[in-house]
């Protein structure tokens, strides 16, 4: 006879095909539009899961694609989900050995990620809970309910921890099945009722299955009144959420209820309703199972004609679908019917057929159990190895934690020692340092009046230095002043020259950017690169790039919520020196919109002056000298400024002429 509808749920039903196809079509469109491998892996797994209720082979195909891509990009979470999808596909196809192997691999992946990937801890916990629950389902299908219970309890503990109540209800149902199958009806009821309460609260459409399981438990306890109450509730739920397979099982269970309450007429009516329901979805297994119930009842009622009809139908269907268990029961039933009719020869024929089918079933069961034993041995072996590895990893982490604590302790003691030594000199040196810094600051303020630097930048630098001093950040102030001093010296040295070597310009920009990094507390990072083909004596006008670099900082990366990057590149084409300043800030359009409301005067003047300087360069050299400002359009915001300058060189100091233009 067929098992009750119980495990919740490998496949809930096959009635959602049309809606499922629409979902798959939508996911395929999303996959085509996905631009990176991470998104593609997630969508492939979603497509595989969507095929769960309609086509396990397609599910297997897409899960395999997801697995290969996840392994290629080393995306462990989606690799684990792909293993889960492959396991589910193999359960549906009846390959329990393969399914268990995939689930065990998923378990290993998620266990290894636990504690090491805190960013995705919730996804990892969900994956691990699903792996445990799936392993429990495989063991339940093998009737190894003790192991099934072990893994279901592991699964539900995680779902309870992360408040996944719908999943809790599903696993509670499976735990109830495990207890029920071991004869522990009270424990089974406890978990079925826990599942029912959650499902009713969440308005789960599958609560009818749980209600039927509760009714079956009460029937086993011979509490027919409570059994009927829950069968009635189950029917109401199934009518509200149509599911032919669940309805057919409900009619079969009601037949058993009526048989237990001495109402065979009602039992026959229920079983006939079950046959019609199963036939509507071409469920030959369900129809055959119900005919076996009817055949046995008619035999007990000494109605061999009706019993013969039902038993023969069950036997025919069992052979069509190749279910040995039903064939054994049908042949035995036919043998008993012929014996009741006094037809000893036919009774003997069917008894022999029953014996042959039983032997075949026994052999198949022996082979299956042998395979399962080997599979379970490998699984247990893997579990032990994984447990040992996990314990070793935990021990290693504990040792590392101890070492880190000791290192922190020694570092703290060393820091305290240094602080103590520093404090001895602090009071004596503080006044002297403050006076020195104030003097240097006053000198820089005077020098800044003669420099061709942006006065707004100088003002901000001086403000930052003052802030460092007030806050007793003398070390930072000294560091800031050192860089500022170096930049001022370079600027003063070359401010009166028309051209300077490119390496000196790079040095100035390096100092300027480092200074701005200090000012804005490392809000951005930067790189400066030069083409290897650029010669050392190649030259460009001094301070030509500084306004654009400052714009990239002030109006690009600083308004952005994220840390920024700025790159300055010097390259060559056939006739020009190409200088490129790129940032990943808020973008040119956004910056322009902001400046429309609050225009920075000095920035506008700096850009105007730079454009005039480029016009003068173009006029004097008769070559292209222009600036191009672009909005980045590569999936992220930012601005790119490109200057095209004529190639010019600094001559060796052999006469009064320093500069020459390369024609």
XYZ file of C-alpha atoms in Angstrom:
663
model
C 0.000 0.000 0.000
C 1.021 3.575 -0.583
C 2.660 5.670 2.106
C 0.567 8.529 3.492
C 1.128 11.922 1.835
C 3.646 12.956 4.202
C 7.013 14.339 3.407
C 6.740 18.076 3.140
C 7.609 18.361 0.416
C 9.814 17.143 -2.283
C 7.294 18.271 -4.812
C 4.104 19.790 -3.447
C 2.130 19.333 -6.646
C 2.402 19.357 -10.407
C -0.539 21.713 -10.929
C 1.395 24.957 -11.271
C 2.822 24.266 -14.741
C 1.511 27.288 -16.625
C 2.472 29.801 -13.946
C 5.820 28.034 -13.583
C 6.512 28.400 -17.313
C 5.805 32.135 -17.088
C 8.284 32.379 -14.208
C 10.922 30.484 -16.188
C 10.423 32.731 -19.237
C 10.907 35.811 -17.050
C 14.058 34.366 -15.506
C 15.494 33.538 -18.928
C 15.004 37.170 -19.950
C 16.783 38.296 -16.763
C 19.630 35.860 -17.521
C 20.110 37.325 -21.000
C 20.381 40.822 -19.497
C 22.787 39.815 -16.701
C 26.234 41.349 -17.185
C 28.315 39.637 -14.523
C 28.899 36.020 -13.545
C 27.592 36.434 -9.992
C 24.150 37.498 -11.244
C 24.192 34.798 -13.918
C 24.924 32.078 -11.344
C 22.054 33.221 -9.130
C 19.609 33.326 -12.055
C 20.680 29.867 -13.284
C 19.933 28.448 -9.832
C 16.557 30.219 -9.799
C 15.698 28.723 -13.208
C 16.712 25.263 -11.984
C 14.483 25.636 -8.917
C 11.592 26.817 -11.105
C 11.748 23.560 -13.080
C 11.337 21.549 -9.853
C 7.620 21.001 -10.320
C 7.662 20.346 -14.055
C 10.894 18.953 -15.520
C 13.590 17.455 -13.254
C 15.937 16.879 -16.202
C 15.849 20.567 -17.128
C 16.335 21.325 -13.439
C 19.419 19.124 -13.520
C 20.706 20.838 -16.668
C 20.464 24.398 -15.333
C 21.773 23.415 -11.898
C 24.844 21.885 -13.570
C 25.456 25.148 -15.466
C 25.098 27.100 -12.216
C 27.520 24.723 -10.470
C 30.232 25.064 -13.129
C 29.962 28.857 -13.226
C 29.942 29.130 -9.410
C 33.059 26.941 -9.195
C 34.750 29.025 -11.905
C 34.229 32.296 -9.994
C 34.603 30.598 -6.585
C 31.163 31.724 -5.411
C 30.605 29.245 -2.593
C 27.015 30.146 -1.663
C 25.674 29.596 -5.182
C 27.859 26.506 -5.542
C 26.093 25.091 -2.487
C 22.670 26.075 -3.884
C 23.522 24.369 -7.177
C 24.410 21.174 -5.276
C 21.029 21.398 -3.500
C 19.201 21.772 -6.830
C 21.060 18.793 -8.279
C 20.135 16.762 -5.195
C 16.447 17.667 -5.531
C 16.470 16.787 -9.222
C 17.928 13.366 -8.425
C 15.335 12.760 -5.689
C 12.562 13.450 -8.203
C 14.266 11.105 -10.696
C 14.586 8.440 -7.974
C 18.411 8.521 -7.793
C 18.654 8.667 -4.002
C 22.324 7.713 -3.872
C 23.286 10.596 -6.146
C 20.900 12.922 -4.321
C 22.493 12.164 -0.960
C 25.944 12.790 -2.431
C 24.928 16.239 -3.736
C 23.253 17.166 -0.449
C 26.347 16.098 1.490
C 28.533 18.279 -0.752
C 26.173 21.218 -0.152
C 26.319 20.551 3.593
C 30.124 20.573 3.493
C 30.223 23.862 1.542
C 27.834 25.689 3.872
C 29.482 24.301 7.020
C 32.887 25.498 5.782
C 31.457 28.954 5.046
C 29.861 29.217 8.502
C 31.830 31.608 10.669
C 34.157 32.671 7.816
C 31.720 34.668 5.687
C 29.906 36.939 8.123
C 28.636 39.203 5.325
C 26.405 36.421 3.970
C 25.764 34.537 7.216
C 21.965 34.493 6.737
C 22.219 32.968 3.241
C 24.706 30.412 4.545
C 22.413 29.421 7.426
C 19.463 29.023 5.045
C 21.565 26.873 2.723
C 22.823 24.694 5.577
C 19.303 24.238 6.985
C 18.051 23.230 3.539
C 20.922 20.756 3.138
C 20.160 19.134 6.508
C 16.442 18.951 5.703
C 17.098 17.460 2.257
C 19.382 14.800 3.710
C 16.605 14.014 6.193
C 14.140 13.539 3.308
C 16.489 11.068 1.564
C 16.826 8.994 4.731
C 13.041 9.116 5.234
C 12.491 7.832 1.690
C 14.805 4.943 2.593
C 12.709 4.334 5.750
C 15.780 5.179 7.845
C 13.673 7.367 10.130
C 16.179 7.580 12.974
C 18.717 9.313 10.730
C 15.996 11.322 9.028
C 14.909 12.625 12.426
C 18.494 13.562 13.330
C 18.914 15.780 10.256
C 15.400 17.252 10.393
C 16.054 18.373 13.969
C 19.336 19.992 12.867
C 17.497 21.754 10.058
C 14.615 23.085 12.150
C 17.000 24.380 14.833
C 18.555 26.727 12.253
C 15.172 27.791 10.815
C 13.972 28.600 14.344
C 17.111 30.654 14.964
C 16.608 32.801 11.829
C 12.796 33.007 12.220
C 11.980 31.197 8.956
C 8.568 30.136 10.229
C 7.207 28.727 6.965
C 10.239 26.464 6.642
C 9.871 25.517 10.306
C 6.338 24.310 9.593
C 7.522 22.162 6.683
C 10.269 20.537 8.725
C 7.949 20.081 11.744
C 5.695 18.111 9.408
C 8.619 15.920 8.309
C 9.671 15.361 11.931
C 6.093 14.295 12.665
C 6.285 11.790 9.792
C 9.520 10.350 11.186
C 8.012 9.897 14.653
C 4.782 8.504 13.199
C 6.701 5.958 11.112
C 8.497 4.772 14.255
C 5.193 4.353 16.078
C 5.650 7.384 18.343
C 2.210 8.844 17.645
C 2.168 11.338 20.519
C 5.472 12.889 19.424
C 4.257 12.920 15.829
C 1.082 14.753 16.870
C 3.110 17.311 18.800
C 5.066 18.306 15.693
C 2.118 18.099 13.292
C 0.162 20.503 15.512
C 3.137 22.882 15.723
C 3.263 22.879 11.919
C -0.496 23.420 11.684
C -0.456 26.498 13.940
C 2.257 28.186 11.898
C 0.621 27.313 8.568
C -2.757 28.637 9.641
C -1.138 31.857 10.876
C 0.731 32.283 7.597
C -2.290 31.098 5.555
C -0.145 28.411 3.951
C -2.068 26.770 1.090
C -0.662 23.339 2.016
C -2.035 23.210 5.549
C -4.507 20.546 4.338
C -1.642 18.025 4.138
C -0.671 18.660 7.755
C -4.312 18.458 8.902
C -4.655 15.091 7.139
C -1.531 13.819 8.899
C -2.985 14.928 12.268
C -6.243 13.133 11.480
C -4.309 9.956 10.592
C -2.552 10.064 13.981
C -5.867 10.355 15.841
C -7.245 7.463 13.774
C -4.255 5.316 14.778
C -5.070 6.188 18.404
C -8.682 5.103 17.709
C -9.850 8.609 18.574
C -12.330 8.698 15.701
C -14.070 11.859 16.857
C -10.869 13.951 16.712
C -9.844 12.195 13.506
C -13.127 13.193 11.808
C -12.734 16.773 13.075
C -9.321 17.124 11.437
C -10.322 15.271 8.259
C -13.139 17.845 7.919
C -10.714 20.759 8.422
C -8.339 19.222 5.894
C -11.100 18.924 3.270
C -12.059 22.580 3.738
C -8.435 23.652 3.228
C -7.955 21.432 0.164
C -11.189 22.747 -1.397
C -9.936 26.318 -0.914
C -6.560 25.459 -2.464
C -7.238 22.720 -5.057
C -4.646 19.959 -5.244
C -5.921 16.746 -6.905
C -3.208 14.536 -5.467
C -3.797 15.761 -1.910
C -7.569 15.404 -2.460
C -7.196 11.832 -3.687
C -5.160 10.938 -0.618
C -7.764 12.610 1.573
C -10.505 10.396 0.078
C -8.331 7.309 0.639
C -7.793 8.255 4.278
C -11.497 8.941 4.734
C -12.178 5.455 3.361
C -9.936 4.019 6.073
C -11.736 6.202 8.628
C -15.168 4.900 7.562
C -13.835 1.352 7.595
C -12.574 1.855 11.156
C -15.964 3.268 12.204
C -17.851 0.269 10.739
C -19.329 2.165 7.799
C -18.163 0.194 4.731
C -20.700 1.828 2.403
C -19.215 5.256 3.073
C -15.726 3.761 2.732
C -16.590 2.494 -0.764
C -18.002 5.914 -1.692
C -14.822 7.648 -0.523
C -12.573 5.243 -2.409
C -14.604 5.663 -5.598
C -14.190 9.435 -5.224
C -10.436 8.868 -4.778
C -10.310 6.819 -8.008
C -12.040 9.596 -9.953
C -9.721 12.233 -8.489
C -6.523 10.292 -9.226
C -7.776 9.460 -12.714
C -8.309 13.172 -13.433
C -4.529 13.703 -13.204
C -3.658 10.254 -14.659
C -2.142 9.113 -11.377
C -2.135 5.355 -12.028
C -0.314 4.680 -8.774
C -3.077 6.357 -6.773
C -5.830 4.564 -8.725
C -4.155 1.163 -8.247
C -3.655 1.792 -4.528
C -7.331 2.677 -4.066
C -8.483 -0.439 -5.979
C -6.434 -2.546 -3.588
C -8.347 -0.991 -0.666
C -11.639 -1.805 -2.426
C -10.568 -5.328 -3.376
C -9.663 -6.196 0.199
C -12.962 -4.779 1.486
C -15.022 -6.737 -1.071
C -13.092 -9.907 -0.207
C -13.884 -9.418 3.472
C -17.552 -8.874 2.515
C -17.474 -12.149 0.527
C -18.208 -10.315 -2.723
C -15.659 -12.063 -4.969
C -16.988 -10.577 -8.224
C -16.455 -6.978 -7.100
C -13.202 -7.965 -5.387
C -11.980 -9.613 -8.599
C -12.712 -6.491 -10.644
C -10.838 -4.193 -8.277
C -7.882 -6.540 -7.783
C -7.520 -7.143 -11.539
C -7.568 -3.391 -12.244
C -4.968 -2.805 -9.543
C -2.753 -5.586 -10.962
C -3.011 -4.223 -14.513
C -2.070 -0.691 -13.433
C 0.733 -1.919 -11.168
C 2.304 -3.782 -14.096
C 1.912 -0.756 -16.372
C 3.813 1.497 -13.997
C 6.172 -1.239 -12.757
C 5.402 -1.027 -9.033
C 6.368 -4.403 -7.523
C 4.842 -3.652 -4.115
C 1.380 -3.241 -5.639
C 1.879 -6.297 -7.872
C 2.655 -8.450 -4.814
C -0.445 -7.237 -2.941
C -2.700 -7.635 -6.035
C -1.512 -11.211 -6.810
C -1.996 -12.250 -3.189
C -5.467 -10.676 -3.200
C -6.428 -12.488 -6.421
C -5.207 -15.787 -4.986
C -7.429 -15.253 -1.915
C -10.438 -14.290 -4.114
C -10.149 -17.437 -6.266
C -9.767 -19.499 -3.103
C -12.980 -17.931 -1.775
C -14.694 -18.916 -5.031
C -13.428 -22.493 -4.679
C -11.241 -22.187 -7.799
C -8.165 -23.878 -6.386
C -6.219 -24.041 -9.662
C -6.472 -20.310 -10.341
C -5.804 -19.591 -6.700
C -2.611 -21.624 -6.990
C -1.594 -19.863 -10.209
C -1.897 -16.440 -8.608
C -0.251 -17.634 -5.417
C 2.764 -18.730 -7.489
C 2.735 -15.377 -9.266
C 2.507 -13.719 -5.859
C 5.512 -15.757 -4.657
C 7.520 -14.828 -7.770
C 6.666 -11.149 -7.412
C 7.485 -11.279 -3.726
C 10.857 -12.905 -4.481
C 11.568 -10.199 -7.077
C 10.578 -7.552 -4.563
C 12.764 -9.160 -1.903
C 15.713 -9.295 -4.316
C 15.137 -5.667 -5.308
C 14.877 -4.698 -1.652
C 18.081 -6.621 -0.898
C 19.928 -4.864 -3.715
C 18.466 -1.528 -2.698
C 19.433 -2.040 0.939
C 22.918 -3.101 -0.127
C 23.308 0.046 -2.201
C 21.858 2.119 0.608
C 24.193 0.535 3.133
C 27.197 1.323 0.955
C 25.871 4.816 0.380
C 25.205 5.357 4.072
C 28.658 4.027 4.946
C 30.269 6.538 2.584
C 28.031 9.259 3.962
C 28.894 8.397 7.569
C 32.564 8.242 6.655
C 32.358 11.678 5.068
C 30.476 12.979 8.106
C 33.233 11.757 10.415
C 35.944 13.293 8.223
C 34.063 16.579 8.003
C 33.533 16.581 11.750
C 37.246 16.015 12.357
C 38.152 18.770 9.891
C 35.643 21.090 11.514
C 37.089 20.362 14.960
C 40.615 20.980 13.659
C 39.526 24.228 12.078
C 37.813 25.311 15.304
C 40.947 24.445 17.277
C 43.111 26.386 14.836
C 40.812 29.397 15.042
C 40.935 29.275 18.831
C 44.738 29.149 18.764
C 44.865 32.038 16.333
C 42.484 33.986 18.546
C 44.771 33.359 21.528
C 47.795 34.534 19.551
C 45.944 37.630 18.413
C 44.955 38.423 21.982
C 48.555 38.054 23.136
C 49.794 40.230 20.291
C 47.204 42.869 21.126
C 48.178 42.695 24.784
C 51.884 43.178 24.026
C 51.074 45.914 21.525
C 48.946 47.647 24.164
C 51.694 47.418 26.744
C 54.232 48.721 24.232
C 51.895 51.579 23.292
C 51.446 52.456 26.965
C 55.212 52.450 27.415
C 55.680 54.754 24.432
C 52.855 56.972 25.661
C 54.505 57.219 29.048
C 57.848 58.181 27.523
C 56.182 60.635 25.180
C 54.271 62.240 28.008
C 57.545 63.049 29.781
C 58.577 65.259 26.865
C 55.140 66.420 25.866
C 54.659 69.302 28.308
C 58.180 70.608 27.744
C 57.987 70.472 23.941
C 54.363 71.439 23.395
C 54.774 75.199 23.713
C 57.895 75.210 21.534
C 56.210 73.117 18.825
C 53.100 75.286 18.873
C 55.130 78.484 18.470
C 57.192 76.910 15.707
C 54.130 75.741 13.826
C 52.454 79.116 14.176
C 55.574 80.790 12.831
C 55.776 78.388 9.885
C 52.080 78.859 9.229
C 52.498 82.636 9.101
C 55.401 82.230 6.668
C 53.359 79.956 4.388
C 50.474 82.416 4.458
C 52.818 85.130 3.216
C 54.349 82.898 0.545
C 50.931 81.745 -0.660
C 50.171 85.303 -1.811
C 52.869 84.953 -4.503
C 52.047 81.422 -5.692
C 50.008 80.488 -8.716
C 47.948 78.019 -6.681
C 44.243 78.108 -5.984
C 43.725 80.470 -2.962
C 40.723 78.390 -1.842
C 43.023 75.347 -1.593
C 45.609 77.288 0.382
C 42.912 78.594 2.740
C 41.658 75.054 3.381
C 45.185 73.770 3.961
C 45.860 76.463 6.523
C 42.524 75.762 8.190
C 43.404 72.073 8.421
C 46.785 72.860 9.944
C 45.125 75.084 12.549
C 42.666 72.317 13.321
C 45.502 69.832 13.806
C 47.244 72.206 16.212
C 44.098 72.978 18.239
C 43.361 69.294 18.541
C 46.953 68.635 19.667
C 47.524 66.604 16.511
C 51.086 67.807 16.320
C 52.357 64.760 14.467
C 49.696 65.130 11.793
C 50.280 68.880 11.639
C 54.017 68.368 11.131
C 53.373 65.766 8.447
C 50.866 68.034 6.740
C 53.212 71.026 6.909
C 56.094 68.986 5.470
C 54.113 68.034 2.397
C 52.655 71.521 2.078
C 56.149 73.019 2.305
C 57.476 70.688 -0.382
C 54.612 71.555 -2.696
C 55.069 75.286 -2.116
C 58.790 75.040 -2.869
C 58.135 73.184 -6.122
C 55.426 75.660 -7.080
C 57.591 78.692 -6.271
C 60.568 77.195 -8.089
C 58.682 76.614 -11.342
C 55.918 79.213 -11.216
C 57.885 81.707 -13.325
C 58.910 79.179 -15.975
C 56.873 78.529 -19.114
C 57.706 74.804 -19.177
C 58.863 72.303 -16.589
C 60.022 68.658 -16.920
C 57.190 66.149 -16.782
C 58.739 64.379 -13.772
C 58.605 67.642 -11.802
C 54.917 68.055 -12.692
C 54.301 64.487 -11.536
C 56.187 65.227 -8.319
C 54.027 68.320 -7.719
C 50.809 66.412 -8.363
C 51.995 63.585 -6.097
C 52.573 66.038 -3.266
C 49.320 67.857 -3.918
C 47.269 64.647 -3.889
C 48.980 63.361 -0.765
C 48.229 66.677 0.894
C 44.554 66.458 -0.062
C 44.482 62.869 1.215
C 45.599 64.099 4.619
C 43.145 66.963 4.506
C 40.187 64.719 3.730
C 41.253 61.865 6.018
C 42.038 59.389 3.200
C 38.617 59.841 1.590
C 40.188 58.843 -1.728
C 43.131 56.930 -3.212
C 45.097 57.922 -6.304
C 47.543 56.651 -8.905
C 49.855 58.530 -11.239
C 51.322 56.672 -14.211
C 53.573 57.629 -17.107
C 54.075 55.866 -20.423
C 57.518 54.235 -20.659
C 58.061 55.938 -24.036
C 57.909 59.434 -22.493
C 61.409 60.904 -22.271
C 62.677 62.684 -19.168
C 63.137 66.031 -20.948
C 59.552 66.142 -22.261
C 57.937 69.256 -20.777
C 54.572 70.883 -20.144
C 53.364 74.179 -18.632
C 53.514 74.226 -14.817
C 50.348 73.796 -12.725
C 48.248 73.074 -15.824
C 46.672 69.896 -14.433
C 46.225 71.032 -10.811
C 42.808 72.749 -11.260
C 41.371 69.635 -12.888
C 42.762 67.355 -10.176
C 41.318 69.710 -7.556
C 37.925 69.610 -9.314
C 38.048 65.808 -9.301
C 38.604 65.895 -5.539
C 36.319 68.759 -4.444
C 33.426 68.249 -6.875
C 33.846 64.559 -7.663
C 34.908 62.163 -4.932
C 34.344 64.298 -1.801
C 30.533 64.724 -2.306
C 30.267 60.955 -2.924
C 29.247 58.687 -0.050
C 31.813 56.062 -1.082
C 35.607 56.255 -0.930
C 36.934 57.562 -4.226
C 39.758 56.856 -6.625
C 41.583 59.306 -8.848
C 43.994 58.325 -11.597
C 46.338 60.627 -13.505
C 47.894 59.168 -16.649
C 50.454 60.589 -19.071
C 50.661 59.016 -22.511
C 51.656 59.730 -26.106
C 49.964 59.514 -29.436
C 51.479 60.461 -32.780
C 51.687 64.227 -32.197
C 50.451 64.938 -28.668
C 51.063 64.435 -24.997
C 47.822 63.007 -23.589
C 47.093 63.837 -19.934
C 44.063 62.096 -18.431
C 42.466 62.735 -15.021
C 39.770 60.173 -14.110
C 37.661 59.962 -10.955
C 34.786 57.744 -9.754
C 32.945 60.561 -8.015
C 29.375 61.799 -8.417
C 29.859 62.565 -12.100
C 30.134 65.689 -14.220
C 26.376 66.163 -14.728
C 25.551 65.883 -11.018
C 28.459 68.154 -10.072
C 27.384 70.719 -12.653
C 23.819 70.705 -11.294
C 25.117 71.331 -7.770
C 27.365 74.165 -8.922
C 24.446 75.883 -10.674
C 23.061 76.662 -7.224
C 26.396 77.382 -5.563
C 29.136 78.242 -8.036
C 32.668 78.173 -6.669
C 34.246 81.408 -7.911
C 37.806 80.256 -7.735
C 37.031 77.066 -9.641
C 35.399 78.965 -12.477
C 38.394 81.344 -12.663
C 40.864 78.458 -12.610
C 39.133 76.685 -15.480
C 38.854 79.915 -17.488
C 42.538 80.659 -16.949
C 43.458 77.098 -17.972
C 41.436 77.343 -21.192
C 43.133 80.646 -22.033
C 46.519 79.068 -21.366
C 45.653 76.224 -23.745
C 44.633 78.732 -26.416
C 47.968 80.512 -26.003
C 49.838 77.193 -26.237
C 47.969 76.276 -29.408
C 48.721 79.716 -30.911
C 52.425 79.686 -30.035
C 53.064 76.100 -31.161
C 50.572 75.923 -34.044
C 49.490 72.562 -32.671
C 46.390 71.184 -31.011
C 45.969 72.095 -27.342
C 42.534 71.310 -25.958
C 40.649 69.849 -22.994
C 37.754 67.349 -23.176
C 35.519 66.693 -20.157
C 33.402 63.512 -20.314
C 30.815 61.801 -18.127
C 31.828 58.163 -17.549
C 29.316 55.682 -18.944
C 30.638 52.268 -17.982
C 28.196 51.161 -15.309
C 29.487 53.581 -12.656
C 29.576 57.346 -12.107
C 32.592 59.563 -12.532
C 34.316 62.115 -14.767
C 37.162 61.889 -17.230
C 39.203 64.978 -18.240
C 41.576 64.602 -21.207
C 44.138 67.260 -22.169
C 45.801 67.118 -25.606
C 49.087 69.075 -25.477
C 51.772 69.573 -28.088
C 54.964 67.647 -27.477
C 57.640 70.011 -26.173
C 61.087 69.461 -24.661
C 63.517 71.210 -22.331
C 66.914 71.670 -23.923
C 70.110 70.917 -22.106
C 71.388 74.113 -20.443
C 74.078 74.824 -23.105
C 72.956 78.381 -23.848
C 70.429 80.953 -22.787
C 67.607 79.173 -24.590
C 66.024 76.600 -22.277
C 62.964 75.576 -24.225
C 62.325 74.249 -27.665
C 59.250 72.996 -29.449
C 59.334 69.663 -31.231
C 58.090 70.380 -34.754
